[in-house]
XYZ file of C-alpha atoms in Angstrom:
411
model
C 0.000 0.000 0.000
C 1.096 3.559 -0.738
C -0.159 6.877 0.372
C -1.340 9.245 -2.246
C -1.264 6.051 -4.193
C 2.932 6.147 -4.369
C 3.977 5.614 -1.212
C 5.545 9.051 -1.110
C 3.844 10.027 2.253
C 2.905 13.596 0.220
C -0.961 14.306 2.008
C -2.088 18.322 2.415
C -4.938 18.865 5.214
C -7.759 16.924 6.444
C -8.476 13.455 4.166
C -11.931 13.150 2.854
C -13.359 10.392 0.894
C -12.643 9.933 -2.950
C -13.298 7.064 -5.424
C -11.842 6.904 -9.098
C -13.675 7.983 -11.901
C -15.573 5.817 -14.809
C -13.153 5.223 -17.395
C -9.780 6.995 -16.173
C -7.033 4.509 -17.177
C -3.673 5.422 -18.208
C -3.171 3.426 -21.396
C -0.071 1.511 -21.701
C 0.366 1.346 -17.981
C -2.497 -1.164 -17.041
C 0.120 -3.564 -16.932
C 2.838 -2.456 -16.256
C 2.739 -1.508 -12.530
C -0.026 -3.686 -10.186
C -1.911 -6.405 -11.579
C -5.123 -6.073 -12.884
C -7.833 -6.701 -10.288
C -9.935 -3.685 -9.286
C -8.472 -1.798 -5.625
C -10.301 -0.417 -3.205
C -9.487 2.996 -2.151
C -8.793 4.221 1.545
C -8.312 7.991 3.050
C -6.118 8.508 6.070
C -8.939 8.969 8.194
C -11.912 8.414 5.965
C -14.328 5.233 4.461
C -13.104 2.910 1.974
C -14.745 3.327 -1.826
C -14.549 1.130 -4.108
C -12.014 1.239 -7.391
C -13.992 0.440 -10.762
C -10.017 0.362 -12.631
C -7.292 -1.266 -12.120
C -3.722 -1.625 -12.580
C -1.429 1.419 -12.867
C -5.107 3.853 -13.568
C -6.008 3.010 -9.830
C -2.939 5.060 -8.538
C -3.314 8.092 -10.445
C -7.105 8.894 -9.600
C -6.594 11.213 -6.771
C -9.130 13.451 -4.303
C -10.369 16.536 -5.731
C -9.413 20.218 -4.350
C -12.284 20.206 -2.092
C -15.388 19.014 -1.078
C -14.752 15.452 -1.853
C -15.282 16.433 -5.331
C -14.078 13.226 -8.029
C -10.742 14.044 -10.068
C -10.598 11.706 -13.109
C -7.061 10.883 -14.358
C -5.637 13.902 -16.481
C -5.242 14.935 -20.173
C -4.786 12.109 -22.502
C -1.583 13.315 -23.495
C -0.067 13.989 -20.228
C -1.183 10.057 -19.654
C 0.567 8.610 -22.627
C 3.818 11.008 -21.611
C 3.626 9.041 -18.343
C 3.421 5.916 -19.792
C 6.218 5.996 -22.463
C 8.503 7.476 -19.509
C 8.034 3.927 -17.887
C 9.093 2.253 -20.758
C 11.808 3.930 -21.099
C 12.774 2.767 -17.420
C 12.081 -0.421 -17.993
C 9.925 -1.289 -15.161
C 7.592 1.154 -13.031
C 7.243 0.157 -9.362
C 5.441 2.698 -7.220
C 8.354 4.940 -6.672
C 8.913 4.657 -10.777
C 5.186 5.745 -11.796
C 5.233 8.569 -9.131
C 8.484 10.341 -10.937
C 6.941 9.305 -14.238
C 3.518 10.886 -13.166
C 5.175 13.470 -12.187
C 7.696 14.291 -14.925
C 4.393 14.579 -16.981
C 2.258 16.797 -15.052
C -0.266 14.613 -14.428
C -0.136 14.668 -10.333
C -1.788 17.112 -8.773
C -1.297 17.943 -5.069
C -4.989 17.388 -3.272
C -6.111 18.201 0.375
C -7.020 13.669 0.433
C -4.651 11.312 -0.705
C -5.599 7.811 -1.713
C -4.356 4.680 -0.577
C -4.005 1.559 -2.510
C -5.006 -1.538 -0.964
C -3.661 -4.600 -2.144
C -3.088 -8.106 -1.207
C -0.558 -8.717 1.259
C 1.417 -11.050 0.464
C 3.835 -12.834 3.175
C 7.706 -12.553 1.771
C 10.062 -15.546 2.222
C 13.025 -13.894 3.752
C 16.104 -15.527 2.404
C 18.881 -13.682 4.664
C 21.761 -15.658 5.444
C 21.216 -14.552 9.077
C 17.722 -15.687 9.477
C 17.466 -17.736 12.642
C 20.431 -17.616 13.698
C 20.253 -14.773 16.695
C 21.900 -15.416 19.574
C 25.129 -16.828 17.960
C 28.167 -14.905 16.185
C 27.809 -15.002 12.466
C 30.262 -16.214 10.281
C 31.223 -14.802 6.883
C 34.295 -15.579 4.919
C 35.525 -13.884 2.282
C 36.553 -16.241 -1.213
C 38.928 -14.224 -4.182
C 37.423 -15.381 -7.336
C 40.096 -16.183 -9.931
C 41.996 -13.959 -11.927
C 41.918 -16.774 -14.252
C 39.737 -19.750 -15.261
C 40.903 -22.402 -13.202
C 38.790 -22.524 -10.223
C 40.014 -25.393 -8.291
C 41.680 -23.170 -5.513
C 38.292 -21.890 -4.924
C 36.151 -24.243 -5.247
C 38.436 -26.540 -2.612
C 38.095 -23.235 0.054
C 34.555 -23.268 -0.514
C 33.929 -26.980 0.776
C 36.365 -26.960 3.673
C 34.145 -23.367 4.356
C 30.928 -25.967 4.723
C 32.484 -28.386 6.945
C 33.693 -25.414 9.023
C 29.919 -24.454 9.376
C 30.434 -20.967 8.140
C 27.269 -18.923 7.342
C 27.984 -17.136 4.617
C 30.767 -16.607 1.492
C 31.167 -13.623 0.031
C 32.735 -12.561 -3.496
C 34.328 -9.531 -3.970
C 33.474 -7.745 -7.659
C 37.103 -7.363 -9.233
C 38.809 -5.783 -5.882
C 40.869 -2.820 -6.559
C 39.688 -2.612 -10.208
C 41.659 -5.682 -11.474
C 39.455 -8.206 -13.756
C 38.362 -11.378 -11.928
C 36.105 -14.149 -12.593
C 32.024 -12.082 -12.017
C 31.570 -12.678 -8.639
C 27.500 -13.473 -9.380
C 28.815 -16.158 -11.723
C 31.246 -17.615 -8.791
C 28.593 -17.256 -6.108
C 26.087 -19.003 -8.725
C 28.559 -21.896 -8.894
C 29.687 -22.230 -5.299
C 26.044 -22.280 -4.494
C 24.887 -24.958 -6.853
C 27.878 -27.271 -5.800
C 28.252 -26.931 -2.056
C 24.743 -25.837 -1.249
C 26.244 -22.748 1.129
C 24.774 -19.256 1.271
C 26.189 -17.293 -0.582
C 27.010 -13.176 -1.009
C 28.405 -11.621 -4.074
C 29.401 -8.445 -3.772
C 28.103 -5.574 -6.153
C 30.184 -2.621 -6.795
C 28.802 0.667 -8.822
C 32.363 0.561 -10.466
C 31.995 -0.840 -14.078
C 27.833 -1.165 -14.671
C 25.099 1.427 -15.163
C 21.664 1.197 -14.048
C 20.493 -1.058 -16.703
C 23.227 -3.372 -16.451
C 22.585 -3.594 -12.623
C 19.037 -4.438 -12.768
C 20.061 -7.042 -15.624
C 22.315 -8.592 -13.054
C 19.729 -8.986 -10.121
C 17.349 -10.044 -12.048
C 19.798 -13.101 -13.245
C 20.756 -13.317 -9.741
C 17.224 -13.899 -8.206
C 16.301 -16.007 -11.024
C 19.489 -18.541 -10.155
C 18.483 -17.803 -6.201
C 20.767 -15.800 -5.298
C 19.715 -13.389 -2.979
C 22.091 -11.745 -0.634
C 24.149 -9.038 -1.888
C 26.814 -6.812 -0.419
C 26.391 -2.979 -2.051
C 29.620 -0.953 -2.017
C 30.515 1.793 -4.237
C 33.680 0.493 -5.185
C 37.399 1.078 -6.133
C 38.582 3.221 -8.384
C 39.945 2.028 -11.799
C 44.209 1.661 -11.184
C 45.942 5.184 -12.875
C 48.062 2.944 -15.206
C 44.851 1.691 -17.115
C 43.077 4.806 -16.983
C 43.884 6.218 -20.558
C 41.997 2.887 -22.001
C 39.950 1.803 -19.274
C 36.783 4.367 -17.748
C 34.729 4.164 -14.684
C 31.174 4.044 -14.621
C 29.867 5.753 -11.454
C 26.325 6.694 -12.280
C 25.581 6.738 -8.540
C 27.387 5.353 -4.880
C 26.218 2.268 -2.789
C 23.133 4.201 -1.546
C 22.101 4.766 -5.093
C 22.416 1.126 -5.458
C 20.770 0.331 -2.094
C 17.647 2.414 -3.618
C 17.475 0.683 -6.959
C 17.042 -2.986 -5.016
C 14.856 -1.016 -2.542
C 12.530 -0.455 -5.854
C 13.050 -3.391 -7.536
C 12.294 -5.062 -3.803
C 8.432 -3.287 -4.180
C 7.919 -4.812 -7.743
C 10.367 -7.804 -9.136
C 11.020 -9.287 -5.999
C 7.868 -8.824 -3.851
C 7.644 -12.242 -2.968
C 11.168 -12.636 -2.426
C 13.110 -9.703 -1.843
C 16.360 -9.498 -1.573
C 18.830 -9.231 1.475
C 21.792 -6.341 0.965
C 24.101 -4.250 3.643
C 27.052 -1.855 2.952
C 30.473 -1.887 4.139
C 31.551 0.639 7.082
C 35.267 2.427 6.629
C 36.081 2.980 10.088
C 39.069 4.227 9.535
C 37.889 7.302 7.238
C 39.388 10.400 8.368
C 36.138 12.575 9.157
C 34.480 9.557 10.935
C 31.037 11.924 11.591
C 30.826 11.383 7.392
C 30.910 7.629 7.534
C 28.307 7.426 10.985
C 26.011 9.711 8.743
C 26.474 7.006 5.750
C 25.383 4.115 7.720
C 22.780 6.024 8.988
C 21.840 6.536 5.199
C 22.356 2.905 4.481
C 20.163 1.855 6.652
C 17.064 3.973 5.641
C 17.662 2.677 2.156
C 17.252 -0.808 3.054
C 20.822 -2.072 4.560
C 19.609 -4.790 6.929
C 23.795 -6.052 7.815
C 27.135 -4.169 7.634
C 30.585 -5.418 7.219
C 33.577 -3.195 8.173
C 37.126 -3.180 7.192
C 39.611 -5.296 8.514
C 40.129 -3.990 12.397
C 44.050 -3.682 13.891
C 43.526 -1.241 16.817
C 41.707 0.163 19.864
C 40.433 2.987 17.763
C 38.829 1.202 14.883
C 37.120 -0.836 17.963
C 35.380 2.484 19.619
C 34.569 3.827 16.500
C 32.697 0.700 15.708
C 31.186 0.376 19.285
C 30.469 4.137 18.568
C 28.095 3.130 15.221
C 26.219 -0.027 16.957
C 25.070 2.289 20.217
C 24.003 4.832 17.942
C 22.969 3.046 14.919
C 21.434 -0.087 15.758
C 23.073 -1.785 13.519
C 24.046 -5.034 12.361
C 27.780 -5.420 12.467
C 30.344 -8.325 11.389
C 33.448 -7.008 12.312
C 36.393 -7.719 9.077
C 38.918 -9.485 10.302
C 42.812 -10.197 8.583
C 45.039 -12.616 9.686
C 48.601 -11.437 8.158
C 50.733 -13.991 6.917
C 53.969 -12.796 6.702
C 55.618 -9.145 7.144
C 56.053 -8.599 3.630
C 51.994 -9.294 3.821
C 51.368 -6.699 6.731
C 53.208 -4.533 5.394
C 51.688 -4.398 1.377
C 48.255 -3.895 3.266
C 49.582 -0.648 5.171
C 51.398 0.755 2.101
C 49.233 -0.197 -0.304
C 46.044 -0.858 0.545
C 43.721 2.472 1.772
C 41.069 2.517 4.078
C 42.787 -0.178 6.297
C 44.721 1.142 9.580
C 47.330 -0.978 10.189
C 49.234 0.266 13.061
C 53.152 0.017 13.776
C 52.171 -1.980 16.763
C 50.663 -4.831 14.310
C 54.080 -4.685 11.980
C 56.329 -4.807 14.953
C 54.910 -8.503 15.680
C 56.040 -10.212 12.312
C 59.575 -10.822 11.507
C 61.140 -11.107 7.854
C 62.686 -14.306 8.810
C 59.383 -16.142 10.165
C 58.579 -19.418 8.785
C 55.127 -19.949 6.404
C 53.558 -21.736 9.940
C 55.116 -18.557 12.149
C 53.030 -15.858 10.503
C 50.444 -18.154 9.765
C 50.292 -18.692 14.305
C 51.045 -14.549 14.667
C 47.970 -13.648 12.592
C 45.665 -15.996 14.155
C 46.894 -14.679 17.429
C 46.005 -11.335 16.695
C 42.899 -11.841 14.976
C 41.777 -13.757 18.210
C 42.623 -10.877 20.345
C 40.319 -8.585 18.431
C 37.762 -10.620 18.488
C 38.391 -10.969 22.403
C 37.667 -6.681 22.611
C 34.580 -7.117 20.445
C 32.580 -9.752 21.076
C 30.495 -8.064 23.804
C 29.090 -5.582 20.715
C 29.649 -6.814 17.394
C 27.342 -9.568 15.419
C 29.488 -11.677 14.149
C 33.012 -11.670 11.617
C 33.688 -11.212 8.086
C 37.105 -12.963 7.926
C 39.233 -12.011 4.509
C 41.956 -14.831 4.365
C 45.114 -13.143 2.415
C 45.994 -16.063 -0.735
C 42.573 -17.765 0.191
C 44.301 -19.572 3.262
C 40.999 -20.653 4.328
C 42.258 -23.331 7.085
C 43.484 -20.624 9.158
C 39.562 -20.287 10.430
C 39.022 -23.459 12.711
C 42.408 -22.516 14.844
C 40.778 -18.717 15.198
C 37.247 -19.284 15.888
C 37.476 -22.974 17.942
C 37.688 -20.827 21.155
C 35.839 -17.731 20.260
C 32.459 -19.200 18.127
C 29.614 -19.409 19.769
């Protein structure tokens, strides 16, 4: 249901009662928008009457200026403008026909607004955290190849199910180098292992039409949990040849699946969250973007790998005052030379002297394998009594790290 028939929450002075006129239908947008059984409409605070249209018609019959007076859908023309602007979109949910309606001139502001009942219709929620409250979650992190062969993978993914993870996530071609479509890999994994699964979704390299492509493909192969980010930047050496996309940021994405959650995926929607940068120098700017996340539909966040005491009270600082659904990143280090790329190289990611100062250069493969997992224990040690769970990012896909970490710490 929608107020004013959009779900805009737009309403002017005291609601009166209002039914649609004989005959006002949009043509061209019958079936596009709601399907096409006749709607009864409901004022704020006044009597139900009943709907003689239906489909897309129903939301655009508004109240009158006064006195309850009937306002049949406006001029023909205005109606077909309306309707080829949802074409051109593609698909017209309620948000869609409101901007289209609008665009055209063919809204107009009355002291009632009309809401559309319609079935309701129980979703199946397909999060990958769905009843599992009162226990950390557990989300691991699998590189998809730079290459075809996807043994490596594939062998992380089903030691990953016997370790009883929750969820594996797929980056989309980290730090803008080309790897295998992380959809594609989650698809796979998914069909072979029967895990959850999470690709991740970046605003990088698509526009809008190529992003709703993708989630539709997605939800038709069931996959249904998605990380948003916004994404990094194409590398300056491949710049000349290579161009980023951009046409909006995570949130922009967040409100496309929010739409697409109304219409496509009604029955099904789909489950996405956004990442949180803790370490970002103005950290009022990243509190405000969770905050933003979260009223366009993140339901989960997952953070950046943690090293110190300050990412952990920033972090503590976003759950008391968000609410929010946290799984803290966590990076075991391998080596020094490891440690060491990530603080150079790698921005967004505090790693402190204090965390370098641990390895040595002459440590053996099983030495920084035993210093990271130390390390990552301890962290989880100072966070447990806030955080919902861990997004672990194993560096080279050394996936049997996990069980020596999280044998003391899961519960």
């Amino acid at each position: 249901a929608g107020v004013c028939g959009m779900g805009t929450g737009h309403r002017a002075g005291r609601a009166m009662p209002v039914s649609c006129a004989d005959g006002a239908v949009l043509p061209g947008l019958r079936h596009h928008a709601l399907p096409q059984r006749p709607f009864a409409g409901q004022l704020a605070d006044g009597p139900a009457q009943q709907c003689r249209h239906s489909g897309a018609g129903a939301l655009f019959c508004l109240a009158g200026l006064g006195g309850g007076a009937r306002l049949p859908c406006q001029r023909q023309r205005a109606a077909d403008k309306a309707a080829e602007c949802c074409r051109v979109r593609g698909h017209c949910s309620a948000g869609g026909l409101w901007r289209c309606a609008k665009s055209a001139g063919l809204l107009v502001f009355a002291p009632a607004c009309l809401t559309v009942i319609t079935e309701k219709k129980t979703a199946n929620d397909v999060s990958f955290y769905k009843g599992k409250e009162g226990r950390k979650l557990i989300a691991v992190e699998l590189a998809p190849p730079l290459g075809i062969d996807d043994e490596k993978i594939m062998d992380a993914a089903f030691l990953m199910k016997e370790s009883g993870v929750d969820v594996l996530t797929f980056p989309d071609s980290p730090s803008g180098r080309t790897r295998a479509d992380s959809i594609l890999m989650a698809e796979k994994v998914s069909r072979e292992t029967g895990m959850c699964v999470m690709p991740h979704i970046c605003c990088r390299d698509k526009n809008a039409i190529a992003m709703r492509s993708q989630l539709l493909g997605a939800h038709i192969n069931d996959i249904n949990n998605f990380l948003v980010i916004t994404g990094d930047p194409i590398p300056s050496v491949v710049r000349a040849s290579v161009k980023s996309v951009f046409n909006f940021d995570s949130v922009g994405l967040m409100n496309i699946i929010s739409d697409m959650n109304q219409e496509q995926f009604a029955g099904k929607p789909v489950i996405y969250g956004g990442a949180i940068n803790q370490g970002r120098a103005n950290f009022k700017v990243e509190l405000e973007r969770v905050k933003k996340k979260m009223e366009a539909g993140a339901t989960f966040f997952m953070t950046q790998p943690v090293f110190s005491d300050e990412d952990i009270d920033r972090l503590r600082q976003i759950k008391e005052q968000t609410g929010a659904r946290i799984l803290c990143g966590i990076m075991p280090f391998v080596s020094l030379r490891n440690a060491t790329f990530m603080k150079n190289e790698m921005t967004g990611i505090n790693v402190t002297d204090e965390i370098l100062s641990r390895y040595r250069a002459d440590m053996s493969k099983e030495e920084g394998e035993e210093t990271g997992i130390q390390i990552a224990r301890e962290i989880i040690a100072k966070t447990t009594d806030f955080v919902d769970g861990y997004y672990f990012s194993f560096p080279f896909n050394r996936v049997h790290m996990l069980k020596k970490i999280i044998g003391k710490n899961n519960q």
